[in-house]
mmCIF file with all atom_site columns, C-alpha atoms in Angstrom:
data_model
loop_
_atom_site.group_PDB
_atom_site.id
_atom_site.type_symbol
_atom_site.label_atom_id
_atom_site.label_alt_id
_atom_site.label_comp_id
_atom_site.label_asym_id
_atom_site.label_entity_id
_atom_site.label_seq_id
_atom_site.pdbx_PDB_ins_code
_atom_site.Cartn_x
_atom_site.Cartn_y
_atom_site.Cartn_z
_atom_site.occupancy
_atom_site.B_iso_or_equiv
_atom_site.pdbx_formal_charge
_atom_site.auth_seq_id
_atom_site.auth_comp_id
_atom_site.auth_asym_id
_atom_site.auth_atom_id
_atom_site.pdbx_PDB_model_num
ATOM 1   C CA . MET A 1 1   ? 16.756  2.902   0.365   1.00 0.00 ? 1   MET A CA 1
ATOM 2   C CA . SER A 1 2   ? 14.044  2.353   2.933   1.00 0.00 ? 2   SER A CA 1
ATOM 3   C CA . VAL A 1 3   ? 10.301  1.771   1.581   1.00 0.00 ? 3   VAL A CA 1
ATOM 4   C CA . LEU A 1 4   ? 7.149   1.980   4.154   1.00 0.00 ? 4   LEU A CA 1
ATOM 5   C CA . ILE A 1 5   ? 4.265   0.023   2.581   1.00 0.00 ? 5   ILE A CA 1
ATOM 6   C CA . ASN A 1 6   ? 0.768   0.859   4.598   1.00 0.00 ? 6   ASN A CA 1
ATOM 7   C CA . GLY A 1 7   ? -1.772  -1.808  3.393   1.00 0.00 ? 7   GLY A CA 1
ATOM 8   C CA . ALA A 1 8   ? 1.085   -4.048  2.399   1.00 0.00 ? 8   ALA A CA 1
ATOM 9   C CA . GLY A 1 9   ? -0.887  -7.677  2.748   1.00 0.00 ? 9   GLY A CA 1
ATOM 10  C CA . GLY A 1 10  ? -3.601  -6.608  0.265   1.00 0.00 ? 10  GLY A CA 1
ATOM 11  C CA . GLY A 1 11  ? -3.780  -7.329  -2.972  1.00 0.00 ? 11  GLY A CA 1
ATOM 12  C CA . SER A 1 12  ? -1.802  -4.360  -4.382  1.00 0.00 ? 12  SER A CA 1
ATOM 13  C CA . GLY A 1 13  ? 0.536   -4.165  -1.501  1.00 0.00 ? 13  GLY A CA 1
ATOM 14  C CA . ALA A 1 14  ? 1.758   -7.614  -2.142  1.00 0.00 ? 14  ALA A CA 1
ATOM 15  C CA . PHE A 1 15  ? 2.945   -6.328  -4.817  1.00 0.00 ? 15  PHE A CA 1
ATOM 16  C CA . ALA A 1 16  ? 4.532   -3.295  -3.793  1.00 0.00 ? 16  ALA A CA 1
ATOM 17  C CA . ILE A 1 17  ? 6.498   -5.377  -1.442  1.00 0.00 ? 17  ILE A CA 1
ATOM 18  C CA . GLN A 1 18  ? 8.060   -7.580  -4.515  1.00 0.00 ? 18  GLN A CA 1
ATOM 19  C CA . LEU A 1 19  ? 8.497   -4.971  -6.124  1.00 0.00 ? 19  LEU A CA 1
ATOM 20  C CA . ALA A 1 20  ? 10.092  -2.789  -3.619  1.00 0.00 ? 20  ALA A CA 1
ATOM 21  C CA . LYS A 1 21  ? 12.225  -5.788  -2.963  1.00 0.00 ? 21  LYS A CA 1
ATOM 22  C CA . SER A 1 22  ? 13.262  -6.301  -6.309  1.00 0.00 ? 22  SER A CA 1
ATOM 23  C CA . ALA A 1 23  ? 14.674  -2.466  -6.582  1.00 0.00 ? 23  ALA A CA 1
ATOM 24  C CA . GLY A 1 24  ? 16.810  -3.467  -3.614  1.00 0.00 ? 24  GLY A CA 1
ATOM 25  C CA . ALA A 1 25  ? 14.792  -1.442  -1.084  1.00 0.00 ? 25  ALA A CA 1
ATOM 26  C CA . HIS A 1 26  ? 14.673  -2.037  2.902   1.00 0.00 ? 26  HIS A CA 1
ATOM 27  C CA . VAL A 1 27  ? 11.242  -2.633  2.999   1.00 0.00 ? 27  VAL A CA 1
ATOM 28  C CA . THR A 1 28  ? 8.779   -2.189  5.876   1.00 0.00 ? 28  THR A CA 1
ATOM 29  C CA . GLY A 1 29  ? 5.215   -3.884  5.484   1.00 0.00 ? 29  GLY A CA 1
ATOM 30  C CA . VAL A 1 30  ? 1.960   -2.579  7.631   1.00 0.00 ? 30  VAL A CA 1
ATOM 31  C CA . ASP A 1 31  ? -1.419  -3.833  7.895   1.00 0.00 ? 31  ASP A CA 1
ATOM 32  C CA . ASN A 1 32  ? -3.102  -5.676  10.514  1.00 0.00 ? 32  ASN A CA 1
ATOM 33  C CA . ALA A 1 33  ? -1.701  -8.466  12.923  1.00 0.00 ? 33  ALA A CA 1
ATOM 34  C CA . ALA A 1 34  ? -2.615  -11.485 10.906  1.00 0.00 ? 34  ALA A CA 1
ATOM 35  C CA . LYS A 1 35  ? -1.194  -10.298 7.820   1.00 0.00 ? 35  LYS A CA 1
ATOM 36  C CA . LEU A 1 36  ? 2.470   -10.067 9.363   1.00 0.00 ? 36  LEU A CA 1
ATOM 37  C CA . ALA A 1 37  ? 3.856   -13.426 8.755   1.00 0.00 ? 37  ALA A CA 1
ATOM 38  C CA . PHE A 1 38  ? 2.150   -13.143 5.354   1.00 0.00 ? 38  PHE A CA 1
ATOM 39  C CA . MET A 1 39  ? 3.892   -9.869  4.199   1.00 0.00 ? 39  MET A CA 1
ATOM 40  C CA . ARG A 1 40  ? 7.464   -11.528 5.391   1.00 0.00 ? 40  ARG A CA 1
ATOM 41  C CA . THR A 1 41  ? 6.812   -14.190 2.799   1.00 0.00 ? 41  THR A CA 1
ATOM 42  C CA . LEU A 1 42  ? 6.740   -11.694 0.340   1.00 0.00 ? 42  LEU A CA 1
ATOM 43  C CA . GLY A 1 43  ? 9.926   -10.280 1.447   1.00 0.00 ? 43  GLY A CA 1
ATOM 44  C CA . ALA A 1 44  ? 9.136   -7.384  3.896   1.00 0.00 ? 44  ALA A CA 1
ATOM 45  C CA . ASP A 1 45  ? 12.261  -6.797  6.083   1.00 0.00 ? 45  ASP A CA 1
ATOM 46  C CA . GLU A 1 46  ? 10.099  -5.387  8.923   1.00 0.00 ? 46  GLU A CA 1
ATOM 47  C CA . VAL A 1 47  ? 6.420   -5.506  9.777   1.00 0.00 ? 47  VAL A CA 1
ATOM 48  C CA . ILE A 1 48  ? 4.285   -3.345  11.560  1.00 0.00 ? 48  ILE A CA 1
ATOM 49  C CA . ASP A 1 49  ? 0.918   -4.177  13.461  1.00 0.00 ? 49  ASP A CA 1
ATOM 50  C CA . TYR A 1 50  ? -0.902  -0.592  12.625  1.00 0.00 ? 50  TYR A CA 1
ATOM 51  C CA . ARG A 1 51  ? -3.349  -1.545  15.619  1.00 0.00 ? 51  ARG A CA 1
ATOM 52  C CA . ALA A 1 52  ? -0.252  -1.744  18.143  1.00 0.00 ? 52  ALA A CA 1
ATOM 53  C CA . GLU A 1 53  ? 2.127   0.868   16.209  1.00 0.00 ? 53  GLU A CA 1
ATOM 54  C CA . ASP A 1 54  ? 1.049   4.122   14.467  1.00 0.00 ? 54  ASP A CA 1
ATOM 55  C CA . PHE A 1 55  ? 3.974   3.663   11.655  1.00 0.00 ? 55  PHE A CA 1
ATOM 56  C CA . THR A 1 56  ? 3.904   7.752   11.471  1.00 0.00 ? 56  THR A CA 1
ATOM 57  C CA . ARG A 1 57  ? 5.817   8.108   14.568  1.00 0.00 ? 57  ARG A CA 1
ATOM 58  C CA . THR A 1 58  ? 8.473   5.261   13.069  1.00 0.00 ? 58  THR A CA 1
ATOM 59  C CA . GLY A 1 59  ? 11.178  5.785   10.428  1.00 0.00 ? 59  GLY A CA 1
ATOM 60  C CA . PRO A 1 60  ? 11.303  8.311   8.617   1.00 0.00 ? 60  PRO A CA 1
ATOM 61  C CA . TYR A 1 61  ? 11.365  6.454   5.573   1.00 0.00 ? 61  TYR A CA 1
ATOM 62  C CA . ASP A 1 62  ? 12.790  7.543   1.658   1.00 0.00 ? 62  ASP A CA 1
ATOM 63  C CA . ARG A 1 63  ? 9.519   6.382   0.194   1.00 0.00 ? 63  ARG A CA 1
ATOM 64  C CA . VAL A 1 64  ? 6.209   6.139   1.726   1.00 0.00 ? 64  VAL A CA 1
ATOM 65  C CA . LEU A 1 65  ? 3.410   4.409   -0.346  1.00 0.00 ? 65  LEU A CA 1
ATOM 66  C CA . ASP A 1 66  ? -0.271  4.463   1.594   1.00 0.00 ? 66  ASP A CA 1
ATOM 67  C CA . LEU A 1 67  ? -2.723  2.389   0.327   1.00 0.00 ? 67  LEU A CA 1
ATOM 68  C CA . VAL A 1 68  ? -5.291  3.284   3.103   1.00 0.00 ? 68  VAL A CA 1
ATOM 69  C CA . ALA A 1 69  ? -4.878  7.142   3.376   1.00 0.00 ? 69  ALA A CA 1
ATOM 70  C CA . HIS A 1 70  ? -6.615  8.559   6.503   1.00 0.00 ? 70  HIS A CA 1
ATOM 71  C CA . ARG A 1 71  ? -4.521  10.170  8.900   1.00 0.00 ? 71  ARG A CA 1
ATOM 72  C CA . SER A 1 72  ? -3.567  14.045  8.728   1.00 0.00 ? 72  SER A CA 1
ATOM 73  C CA . VAL A 1 73  ? -0.909  15.674  6.211   1.00 0.00 ? 73  VAL A CA 1
ATOM 74  C CA . PHE A 1 74  ? 1.431   16.636  9.337   1.00 0.00 ? 74  PHE A CA 1
ATOM 75  C CA . ALA A 1 75  ? 1.315   12.839  10.280  1.00 0.00 ? 75  ALA A CA 1
ATOM 76  C CA . TYR A 1 76  ? 2.233   11.806  6.858   1.00 0.00 ? 76  TYR A CA 1
ATOM 77  C CA . ARG A 1 77  ? 5.418   14.558  6.667   1.00 0.00 ? 77  ARG A CA 1
ATOM 78  C CA . ARG A 1 78  ? 6.594   13.150  9.853   1.00 0.00 ? 78  ARG A CA 1
ATOM 79  C CA . SER A 1 79  ? 6.991   9.304   8.016   1.00 0.00 ? 79  SER A CA 1
ATOM 80  C CA . VAL A 1 80  ? 9.016   11.194  5.469   1.00 0.00 ? 80  VAL A CA 1
ATOM 81  C CA . ALA A 1 81  ? 12.427  11.794  5.582   1.00 0.00 ? 81  ALA A CA 1
ATOM 82  C CA . ARG A 1 82  ? 13.768  14.913  4.285   1.00 0.00 ? 82  ARG A CA 1
ATOM 83  C CA . GLY A 1 83  ? 14.039  14.829  0.044   1.00 0.00 ? 83  GLY A CA 1
ATOM 84  C CA . GLY A 1 84  ? 11.854  11.920  0.675   1.00 0.00 ? 84  GLY A CA 1
ATOM 85  C CA . ARG A 1 85  ? 8.102   11.113  -1.187  1.00 0.00 ? 85  ARG A CA 1
ATOM 86  C CA . TYR A 1 86  ? 4.992   9.932   0.300   1.00 0.00 ? 86  TYR A CA 1
ATOM 87  C CA . ARG A 1 87  ? 2.421   8.990   -1.931  1.00 0.00 ? 87  ARG A CA 1
ATOM 88  C CA . CYS A 1 88  ? -0.759  7.303   -1.286  1.00 0.00 ? 88  CYS A CA 1
ATOM 89  C CA . VAL A 1 89  ? -3.122  5.450   -3.878  1.00 0.00 ? 89  VAL A CA 1
ATOM 90  C CA . GLY A 1 90  ? -6.072  5.047   -1.889  1.00 0.00 ? 90  GLY A CA 1
ATOM 91  C CA . GLY A 1 91  ? -8.062  6.510   1.345   1.00 0.00 ? 91  GLY A CA 1
ATOM 92  C CA . THR A 1 92  ? -10.795 8.352   2.505   1.00 0.00 ? 92  THR A CA 1
ATOM 93  C CA . THR A 1 93  ? -11.643 11.623  0.075   1.00 0.00 ? 93  THR A CA 1
ATOM 94  C CA . ARG A 1 94  ? -11.056 13.829  2.993   1.00 0.00 ? 94  ARG A CA 1
ATOM 95  C CA . ALA A 1 95  ? -7.070  12.851  3.485   1.00 0.00 ? 95  ALA A CA 1
ATOM 96  C CA . LEU A 1 96  ? -6.716  12.481  -0.308  1.00 0.00 ? 96  LEU A CA 1
ATOM 97  C CA . LEU A 1 97  ? -8.231  16.398  -0.949  1.00 0.00 ? 97  LEU A CA 1
ATOM 98  C CA . ARG A 1 98  ? -6.046  17.247  2.434   1.00 0.00 ? 98  ARG A CA 1
ATOM 99  C CA . LEU A 1 99  ? -2.622  15.767  0.443   1.00 0.00 ? 99  LEU A CA 1
ATOM 100 C CA . THR A 1 100 ? -3.562  17.425  -2.895  1.00 0.00 ? 100 THR A CA 1
ATOM 101 C CA . THR A 1 101 ? -3.861  20.999  -1.054  1.00 0.00 ? 101 THR A CA 1
ATOM 102 C CA . VAL A 1 102 ? -2.470  21.176  2.111   1.00 0.00 ? 102 VAL A CA 1
ATOM 103 C CA . GLY A 1 103 ? -0.009  18.434  1.505   1.00 0.00 ? 103 GLY A CA 1
ATOM 104 C CA . VAL A 1 104 ? 1.759   19.906  -1.576  1.00 0.00 ? 104 VAL A CA 1
ATOM 105 C CA . VAL A 1 105 ? 1.906   23.340  0.248   1.00 0.00 ? 105 VAL A CA 1
ATOM 106 C CA . ALA A 1 106 ? 3.673   21.039  3.201   1.00 0.00 ? 106 ALA A CA 1
ATOM 107 C CA . GLY A 1 107 ? 5.469   18.923  1.355   1.00 0.00 ? 107 GLY A CA 1
ATOM 108 C CA . ILE A 1 108 ? 7.476   21.452  -0.693  1.00 0.00 ? 108 ILE A CA 1
ATOM 109 C CA . VAL A 1 109 ? 8.104   23.960  2.874   1.00 0.00 ? 109 VAL A CA 1
ATOM 110 C CA . THR A 1 110 ? 9.678   20.770  4.913   1.00 0.00 ? 110 THR A CA 1
ATOM 111 C CA . GLY A 1 111 ? 11.591  19.295  1.540   1.00 0.00 ? 111 GLY A CA 1
ATOM 112 C CA . ARG A 1 112 ? 9.214   16.523  1.255   1.00 0.00 ? 112 ARG A CA 1
ATOM 113 C CA . GLY A 1 113 ? 6.956   15.259  -1.618  1.00 0.00 ? 113 GLY A CA 1
ATOM 114 C CA . LEU A 1 114 ? 3.924   14.664  -0.238  1.00 0.00 ? 114 LEU A CA 1
ATOM 115 C CA . GLY A 1 115 ? 1.026   13.786  -2.905  1.00 0.00 ? 115 GLY A CA 1
ATOM 116 C CA . VAL A 1 116 ? -1.591  11.252  -4.605  1.00 0.00 ? 116 VAL A CA 1
ATOM 117 C CA . LEU A 1 117 ? -0.124  8.592   -6.524  1.00 0.00 ? 117 LEU A CA 1
ATOM 118 C CA . ALA A 1 118 ? -2.208  8.830   -9.984  1.00 0.00 ? 118 ALA A CA 1
ATOM 119 C CA . VAL A 1 119 ? -2.073  5.164   -11.758 1.00 0.00 ? 119 VAL A CA 1
ATOM 120 C CA . LYS A 1 120 ? -1.744  5.509   -15.372 1.00 0.00 ? 120 LYS A CA 1
ATOM 121 C CA . GLU A 1 121 ? -4.160  2.978   -17.078 1.00 0.00 ? 121 GLU A CA 1
ATOM 122 C CA . GLY A 1 122 ? -4.082  0.808   -20.405 1.00 0.00 ? 122 GLY A CA 1
ATOM 123 C CA . PRO A 1 123 ? -2.035  -2.478  -21.172 1.00 0.00 ? 123 PRO A CA 1
ATOM 124 C CA . ALA A 1 124 ? 1.322   -0.827  -21.502 1.00 0.00 ? 124 ALA A CA 1
ATOM 125 C CA . HIS A 1 125 ? 1.818   0.148   -17.710 1.00 0.00 ? 125 HIS A CA 1
ATOM 126 C CA . PHE A 1 126 ? 0.986   -2.964  -16.459 1.00 0.00 ? 126 PHE A CA 1
ATOM 127 C CA . THR A 1 127 ? 3.193   -5.061  -19.379 1.00 0.00 ? 127 THR A CA 1
ATOM 128 C CA . PRO A 1 128 ? 5.674   -5.225  -17.442 1.00 0.00 ? 128 PRO A CA 1
ATOM 129 C CA . LEU A 1 129 ? 4.475   -6.369  -14.205 1.00 0.00 ? 129 LEU A CA 1
ATOM 130 C CA . ALA A 1 130 ? 2.302   -9.349  -15.921 1.00 0.00 ? 130 ALA A CA 1
ATOM 131 C CA . GLU A 1 131 ? 5.813   -10.160 -17.710 1.00 0.00 ? 131 GLU A CA 1
ATOM 132 C CA . SER A 1 132 ? 7.255   -10.167 -14.310 1.00 0.00 ? 132 SER A CA 1
ATOM 133 C CA . CYS A 1 133 ? 4.305   -12.299 -12.984 1.00 0.00 ? 133 CYS A CA 1
ATOM 134 C CA . ALA A 1 134 ? 4.204   -14.801 -15.963 1.00 0.00 ? 134 ALA A CA 1
ATOM 135 C CA . ALA A 1 135 ? 8.397   -15.229 -15.449 1.00 0.00 ? 135 ALA A CA 1
ATOM 136 C CA . GLY A 1 136 ? 8.093   -16.584 -11.864 1.00 0.00 ? 136 GLY A CA 1
ATOM 137 C CA . ARG A 1 137 ? 10.097  -13.204 -10.284 1.00 0.00 ? 137 ARG A CA 1
ATOM 138 C CA . ILE A 1 138 ? 6.757   -11.699 -8.884  1.00 0.00 ? 138 ILE A CA 1
ATOM 139 C CA . GLY A 1 139 ? 4.388   -13.902 -7.124  1.00 0.00 ? 139 GLY A CA 1
ATOM 140 C CA . ILE A 1 140 ? 0.868   -13.694 -7.287  1.00 0.00 ? 140 ILE A CA 1
ATOM 141 C CA . HIS A 1 141 ? -1.215  -14.169 -4.251  1.00 0.00 ? 141 HIS A CA 1
ATOM 142 C CA . ILE A 1 142 ? -4.907  -15.404 -4.477  1.00 0.00 ? 142 ILE A CA 1
ATOM 143 C CA . ASP A 1 143 ? -6.702  -15.625 -1.071  1.00 0.00 ? 143 ASP A CA 1
ATOM 144 C CA . ARG A 1 144 ? -10.346 -16.335 -2.390  1.00 0.00 ? 144 ARG A CA 1
ATOM 145 C CA . SER A 1 145 ? -12.278 -16.665 -5.764  1.00 0.00 ? 145 SER A CA 1
ATOM 146 C CA . PHE A 1 146 ? -15.177 -15.631 -6.330  1.00 0.00 ? 146 PHE A CA 1
ATOM 147 C CA . PRO A 1 147 ? -18.080 -16.683 -9.013  1.00 0.00 ? 147 PRO A CA 1
ATOM 148 C CA . LEU A 1 148 ? -19.517 -13.795 -11.047 1.00 0.00 ? 148 LEU A CA 1
ATOM 149 C CA . ASP A 1 149 ? -22.937 -13.773 -9.090  1.00 0.00 ? 149 ASP A CA 1
ATOM 150 C CA . GLU A 1 150 ? -20.951 -13.550 -6.011  1.00 0.00 ? 150 GLU A CA 1
ATOM 151 C CA . THR A 1 151 ? -19.507 -10.253 -6.331  1.00 0.00 ? 151 THR A CA 1
ATOM 152 C CA . ALA A 1 152 ? -20.977 -8.191  -3.818  1.00 0.00 ? 152 ALA A CA 1
ATOM 153 C CA . ASN A 1 153 ? -19.586 -11.245 -1.495  1.00 0.00 ? 153 ASN A CA 1
ATOM 154 C CA . ALA A 1 154 ? -16.314 -10.873 -2.747  1.00 0.00 ? 154 ALA A CA 1
ATOM 155 C CA . LEU A 1 155 ? -16.141 -6.842  -2.277  1.00 0.00 ? 155 LEU A CA 1
ATOM 156 C CA . ALA A 1 156 ? -17.769 -7.227  1.206   1.00 0.00 ? 156 ALA A CA 1
ATOM 157 C CA . HIS A 1 157 ? -14.541 -9.934  1.899   1.00 0.00 ? 157 HIS A CA 1
ATOM 158 C CA . VAL A 1 158 ? -12.242 -7.578  0.521   1.00 0.00 ? 158 VAL A CA 1
ATOM 159 C CA . GLY A 1 159 ? -13.912 -5.172  2.916   1.00 0.00 ? 159 GLY A CA 1
ATOM 160 C CA . THR A 1 160 ? -13.250 -6.622  5.702   1.00 0.00 ? 160 THR A CA 1
ATOM 161 C CA . GLY A 1 161 ? -9.334  -6.396  5.790   1.00 0.00 ? 161 GLY A CA 1
ATOM 162 C CA . ARG A 1 162 ? -8.653  -9.787  6.022   1.00 0.00 ? 162 ARG A CA 1
ATOM 163 C CA . ALA A 1 163 ? -8.025  -10.785 2.308   1.00 0.00 ? 163 ALA A CA 1
ATOM 164 C CA . LEU A 1 164 ? -4.093  -12.070 1.850   1.00 0.00 ? 164 LEU A CA 1
ATOM 165 C CA . GLY A 1 165 ? -3.398  -10.545 -1.475  1.00 0.00 ? 165 GLY A CA 1
ATOM 166 C CA . LYS A 1 166 ? -5.903  -10.582 -4.415  1.00 0.00 ? 166 LYS A CA 1
ATOM 167 C CA . VAL A 1 167 ? -9.329  -11.693 -4.552  1.00 0.00 ? 167 VAL A CA 1
ATOM 168 C CA . VAL A 1 168 ? -10.575 -13.012 -7.632  1.00 0.00 ? 168 VAL A CA 1
ATOM 169 C CA . VAL A 1 169 ? -14.380 -12.698 -9.212  1.00 0.00 ? 169 VAL A CA 1
ATOM 170 C CA . GLU A 1 170 ? -14.608 -15.643 -11.860 1.00 0.00 ? 170 GLU A CA 1
ATOM 171 C CA . ILE A 1 171 ? -16.444 -16.108 -14.989 1.00 0.00 ? 171 ILE A CA 1
ATOM 172 C CA . ARG A 1 172 ? -17.627 -19.761 -14.990 1.00 0.00 ? 172 ARG A CA 1
#
């Protein structure tokens, strides 16, 4: 199975690469050029600098996980193989609304699943990932830690798109 992860160099994307690889997928990671080597160390088979290449014109892929959706529904449809699925977790409000309306219809008509991935809350849903991390099967890369009183700086750092992996706010 081929899996593309857009936003793969950030905190959630770093987990997604490792989880997809552990499931036996051929993984393509998409992020900025400064994160390409990092994505390879996590296990990505191929990497794409989104500034140099539009991932929706590569592939198609069996599964696409998009952590930063902002393109048109039709561009996403193009990136997914017939019978495949595209799910976004984050992105602009406009992109999310289009995917939950036009995307669902376009997906049905073209034999592709297009939609938003709803994440279930609570410890029960995160326990398997936590156990994999504790056992060393999934790595956690912490880009930087901030004290609680610098939470605004931590959010600004994440917002720059330069963080490799997780950014942690600590209560000291």
